[in-house]
Amino acid sequence: MPLRHIAIPSWPRTTPPRYPTYALATRIQSRLQKELLAWKALRDDPRRRPDDAPPPFPTLISFTPAPTYTLGRRQTEPLSASELARLRAPLSVSLPPRDDHKSITTAVFAPEVLHAPRGGLTTYHGPGQAVLWPVIDLRSPQHAHFSVRDYTCLLEKTTIATLRRVYGVTGFTTSNPGVWVRKDDDFSRDEEKISALGVHLRRHVTGLGVAVNVGVSVTGTEATNPWARIVACGLGDRGVTSIAAQLDLLPTHEIAPEDITAAWAAEFAERLELPGAAVEEEDWETWGKELQFEPVGPGTDAGFIEGQVMQS
């Protein structure tokens, strides 16, 4: 039984660059959750025969979204007009270089602001970040069983192992959810968050997951650093970092989110104790047709956002 991996594509090197929306990933996640919940209802039906429909595959969704701020369940009060305007102000995002030029290129986006069914406060998702959402049944007969706490630890341990395996970066956990690091393992320095974690469960079927900061900007003013606009996850006494910052690389230029997703999927499959720990990549074109994307412009599909390209 493989882990099914649905990698939603992005096109950072096109003009203009294109990234999937957070809403598109949520739409795919909801469909997978409904399939699992429907199977669980069938399984619990006393009229069911043992040879009725087999359980759906455990699945991982990975994507790099267009700039988005998400608000957690604790934020019950609506944002003021000035707070919304600050989050939605134009954000310049550094892009990977194209083969035809070496000059610095950026794209300008107007970030979306959405609510998410997770704990915590405001956080950011966007280019330079790998977002990984497993959709599994914690009580599935296909793999190991997990409590909610065990599952949270599973996500953190998978991320820590991937950071060490792929980049030699040492991550660790604290009393706060997520994965943290110290530059050069220097314990005289403050810990910084490199991966956020948020989980939502319904009848032990998982939603959301982790977001790993690969090459997203973590320094500078609010015009270029999305974290400067918020107190990330409400932790005002700690900073945010990225793999690129830890390795002294240029954001999005020398390191890409897709570099980490395959390794994370393999580590996760192994920890699920799936037979053979195999990962099976899903064809995105098939998913696009099944979800019935409607064209919204030349060469674009509903569910993807384009940035205005600026070059210097």
C-alpha positions as MATLAB code, in Angstrom:
seq = 'MPLRHIAIPSWPRTTPPRYPTYALATRIQSRLQKELLAWKALRDDPRRRPDDAPPPFPTLISFTPAPTYTLGRRQTEPLSASELARLRAPLSVSLPPRDDHKSITTAVFAPEVLHAPRGGLTTYHGPGQAVLWPVIDLRSPQHAHFSVRDYTCLLEKTTIATLRRVYGVTGFTTSNPGVWVRKDDDFSRDEEKISALGVHLRRHVTGLGVAVNVGVSVTGTEATNPWARIVACGLGDRGVTSIAAQLDLLPTHEIAPEDITAAWAAEFAERLELPGAAVEEEDWETWGKELQFEPVGPGTDAGFIEGQVMQS';
ca = [
       0.000    0.000    0.000;
       1.778    3.205   -1.141;
       1.436    6.728    0.147;
      -0.287    8.688   -2.601;
       1.444   12.036   -3.240;
      -0.443   14.843   -4.994;
       2.023   17.624   -5.833;
       0.138   20.753   -6.935;
       2.407   22.491   -9.450;
       3.580   26.090   -9.523;
       5.416   27.939  -12.285;
       7.781   30.470  -10.644;
       9.921   30.923  -13.760;
       7.152   31.907  -16.194;
       6.186   35.484  -16.973;
       4.104   36.172  -14.983;
       4.833   33.505  -12.335;
       1.910   31.339  -11.230;
       1.214   29.779   -7.848;
      -1.750   27.701   -6.610;
      -4.161   29.306   -4.202;
      -4.614   28.109   -0.639;
      -8.285   27.589   -1.520;
      -7.374   25.141   -4.316;
      -5.349   22.968   -1.919;
      -8.221   23.138    0.591;
     -10.620   21.970   -2.117;
      -8.474   18.904   -2.865;
      -8.009   18.203    0.848;
     -11.788   18.381    1.443;
     -12.469   15.899   -1.328;
      -9.972   13.397    0.097;
     -11.366   13.838    3.600;
     -14.909   13.187    2.368;
     -13.754    9.967    0.687;
     -12.183    8.743    3.929;
     -15.187    9.729    6.045;
     -17.582    8.038    3.617;
     -15.523    4.837    3.802;
     -15.522    4.984    7.610;
     -19.319    5.333    7.599;
     -19.570    2.315    5.289;
     -17.188    0.320    7.472;
     -19.305    1.008   10.542;
     -22.526   -0.042    8.796;
     -23.614   -3.408   10.280;
     -24.925   -4.440    6.843;
     -21.473   -4.099    5.272;
     -19.823   -7.206    3.860;
     -16.080   -7.784    4.458;
     -15.387   -7.519    0.716;
     -17.067   -4.124    0.311;
     -15.050   -1.149   -0.954;
     -11.425   -1.046    0.329;
     -10.266    2.041    2.258;
      -8.908    4.987    0.258;
      -5.139    5.421   -0.003;
      -3.389    7.551    2.627;
      -2.493   10.742    0.763;
      -0.055   13.648    0.991;
      -0.781   16.991   -0.682;
       2.218   19.252   -1.292;
       2.220   22.761   -2.756;
       3.837   26.191   -2.709;
       0.999   28.697   -2.443;
       0.498   32.228   -3.627;
       1.063   34.686   -0.741;
      -1.567   34.049    1.927;
      -2.093   34.990    5.564;
      -4.235   32.541    7.525;
      -5.977   33.280   10.806;
      -6.454   30.586   13.461;
      -9.576   29.644   15.425;
      -8.508   31.810   18.371;
      -8.963   34.919   16.257;
     -12.687   35.375   16.701;
     -12.698   39.160   16.378;
     -12.670   40.507   12.793;
      -9.563   42.375   11.712;
      -9.831   46.132   11.492;
      -9.722   47.843    8.111;
      -6.157   49.029    8.802;
      -5.011   45.532    9.824;
      -6.484   44.022    6.653;
      -4.910   46.716    4.509;
      -1.519   46.038    6.079;
      -1.709   42.307    5.335;
      -3.018   42.813    1.803;
      -0.484   45.499    0.863;
       1.685   44.660   -2.195;
       4.404   42.132   -1.362;
       7.539   41.739   -3.517;
       8.620   38.107   -3.793;
      12.085   37.065   -4.985;
      11.934   34.562   -7.873;
      14.241   31.747   -9.008;
      16.492   32.896  -11.888;
      15.535   31.887  -15.420;
      18.035   30.456  -17.853;
      17.809   33.465  -20.158;
      19.046   36.078  -17.664;
      20.900   36.452  -14.387;
      19.416   39.711  -13.137;
      17.355   39.850   -9.966;
      13.647   39.396  -10.644;
      10.730   39.867   -8.284;
       6.975   39.491   -8.562;
       4.463   41.651   -6.712;
       1.428   39.986   -5.142;
      -1.509   41.183   -3.065;
      -1.674   38.513   -0.308;
      -4.967   36.825    0.486;
      -6.284   36.759    4.064;
      -8.233   33.634    5.065;
      -9.442   31.738    8.122;
      -8.073   28.223    8.726;
      -9.510   25.493   11.011;
      -6.414   25.283   13.229;
      -5.276   26.592   16.566;
      -2.881   29.490   16.938;
      -2.931   32.969   15.494;
      -1.859   34.522   12.188;
       0.780   32.874   10.026;
       2.020   33.250    6.465;
       2.249   30.882    3.498;
       3.786   31.700    0.133;
       6.514   31.282   -2.488;
       9.692   29.754   -1.093;
       7.703   27.545    1.265;
       6.843   23.830    1.086;
       3.370   23.130    2.495;
       2.680   19.450    3.254;
      -0.814   18.247    4.163;
      -1.304   14.535    4.898;
      -4.889   13.273    4.637;
      -4.979   10.005    6.574;
      -7.190    8.151    9.038;
      -5.333    7.871   12.353;
      -7.171    4.573   12.963;
      -6.770    3.153    9.450;
      -6.213   -0.618    9.071;
      -3.624    0.188    6.373;
      -0.904    1.608    8.622;
       0.165    2.273   12.205;
      -2.370    3.908   14.530;
      -1.744    7.266   16.184;
      -3.210    9.370   18.962;
      -3.536   13.094   18.277;
      -0.346   13.756   20.230;
       1.467   10.917   18.468;
       0.426   12.330   15.107;
       1.722   15.792   15.990;
       5.039   14.214   16.985;
       5.034   12.233   13.726;
       4.832   15.446   11.689;
       7.598   17.087   13.713;
       9.897   14.045   13.579;
       9.354   13.702    9.817;
      10.343   17.336    9.308;
      13.388   17.089   11.597;
      14.630   13.948    9.817;
      14.143   15.544    6.377;
      16.006   18.734    7.325;
      18.963   16.715    8.572;
      18.946   14.244    5.658;
      18.646   16.751    2.809;
      20.371   19.868    4.159;
      22.287   18.879    7.296;
      20.155   21.322    9.315;
      19.519   20.306   12.941;
      15.927   20.872   14.003;
      14.347   20.310   17.398;
      11.024   20.665   19.193;
      10.038   22.889   22.107;
       6.904   23.345   24.198;
       5.485   25.253   21.223;
       4.330   23.256   18.153;
       6.550   23.160   15.074;
      10.240   22.689   14.384;
      12.930   25.084   15.585;
      16.624   25.637   14.853;
      19.649   27.604   16.019;
      22.118   28.975   13.485;
      25.277   26.854   13.463;
      23.892   24.950   16.495;
      24.983   27.950   18.591;
      23.155   27.620   21.921;
      23.972   31.212   22.786;
      21.553   32.252   20.033;
      17.775   32.322   20.328;
      15.771   29.514   18.741;
      13.929   30.356   15.522;
      10.969   28.620   13.897;
      11.741   26.957   10.561;
       8.528   24.919   10.226;
       5.017   25.710   11.421;
       2.498   23.026   12.356;
      -1.286   23.099   12.380;
      -3.662   20.144   12.567;
      -7.421   19.739   12.220;
      -9.189   16.405   12.824;
     -12.654   15.051   12.125;
     -13.369   11.484   13.226;
      -9.596   10.890   13.253;
      -9.263   12.038    9.618;
      -6.481   14.600    9.361;
      -6.379   18.031    7.778;
      -3.668   20.664    7.368;
      -0.108   19.706    8.366;
       3.249   21.484    8.190;
       4.806   24.379    6.313;
       8.598   24.376    5.908;
      10.353   27.671    5.199;
      12.742   26.733    2.397;
      13.647   29.957    0.596;
      10.999   32.404    1.763;
      12.309   35.828    2.764;
      12.715   36.233    6.536;
      14.489   39.622    6.697;
      13.829   43.141    5.481;
      10.879   45.504    5.575;
       7.177   44.740    5.193;
       7.490   45.346    1.450;
       9.601   42.194    0.998;
       9.451   40.271    4.305;
       5.940   38.863    4.911;
       6.756   38.014    8.531;
       7.408   41.681    9.354;
       3.658   42.321    9.072;
       2.652   39.875   11.826;
       3.720   38.309   15.107;
       4.075   34.824   13.628;
       1.746   32.369   15.430;
       1.572   34.830   18.320;
       5.157   34.115   19.446;
       6.514   37.621   19.737;
       9.709   36.660   21.566;
      10.990   34.315   18.832;
      12.001   34.814   15.215;
      11.299   32.996   11.950;
      14.013   31.517    9.749;
      14.391   29.421    6.600;
      16.662   26.707    5.242;
      18.250   29.274    2.917;
      18.982   31.588    5.851;
      20.513   28.730    7.837;
      22.799   27.833    4.917;
      23.573   31.470    3.954;
      21.947   31.056    0.534;
      19.893   33.517   -1.470;
      16.137   33.075   -0.896;
      14.484   31.076   -3.749;
      17.599   31.416   -5.949;
      19.741   28.504   -4.800;
      17.134   26.343   -3.077;
      13.565   25.394   -4.044;
      10.554   24.046   -2.071;
      10.210   21.028   -4.378;
      13.712   19.955   -3.278;
      12.282   18.890    0.069;
       8.842   17.448   -0.753;
       9.907   14.048   -2.135;
      12.252   13.448    0.814;
       9.540   14.495    3.299;
       7.043   12.135    1.639;
       9.479    9.204    1.865;
      10.223    9.892    5.539;
       6.507   10.187    6.314;
       5.621    6.949    4.492;
       8.304    5.085    6.417;
       7.005    6.370    9.762;
       3.455    5.385    8.847;
       4.809    1.822    8.633;
       3.246    1.330    5.223;
       4.205   -1.938    3.509;
       7.386   -1.159    1.592;
       7.129    2.528    2.602;
       6.499    3.349   -1.055;
       5.347    6.729   -2.415;
       3.227    6.924   -5.555;
       3.123   10.230   -7.430;
      -0.300   11.246   -8.770;
      -0.640   12.827  -12.208;
      -1.664   16.472  -11.778;
      -3.391   16.748  -15.174;
      -5.806   14.026  -14.131;
      -6.651   15.926  -10.956;
      -7.097   19.152  -12.911;
      -9.656   17.503  -15.166;
     -11.485   15.841  -12.285;
     -11.749   19.140  -10.425;
     -13.046   20.814  -13.612;
     -10.840   23.887  -13.664;
     -12.297   26.666  -15.764;
      -9.983   28.948  -17.793;
      -9.755   32.478  -16.381;
      -7.258   33.917  -18.844;
      -4.621   32.999  -21.434;
      -2.718   29.967  -20.189;
      -4.225   30.067  -16.701;
      -6.610   27.951  -14.669;
      -8.955   28.737  -11.833;
      -7.086   28.106   -8.603;
      -3.789   29.717   -9.653;
      -2.677   33.293   -8.964;
      -0.322   35.303  -11.136;
       2.122   37.921   -9.918;
       3.102   41.183  -11.583;
       6.735   40.739  -12.606;
       9.290   43.452  -11.852;
      12.922   43.179  -12.899;
      15.964   45.075  -11.699;
];
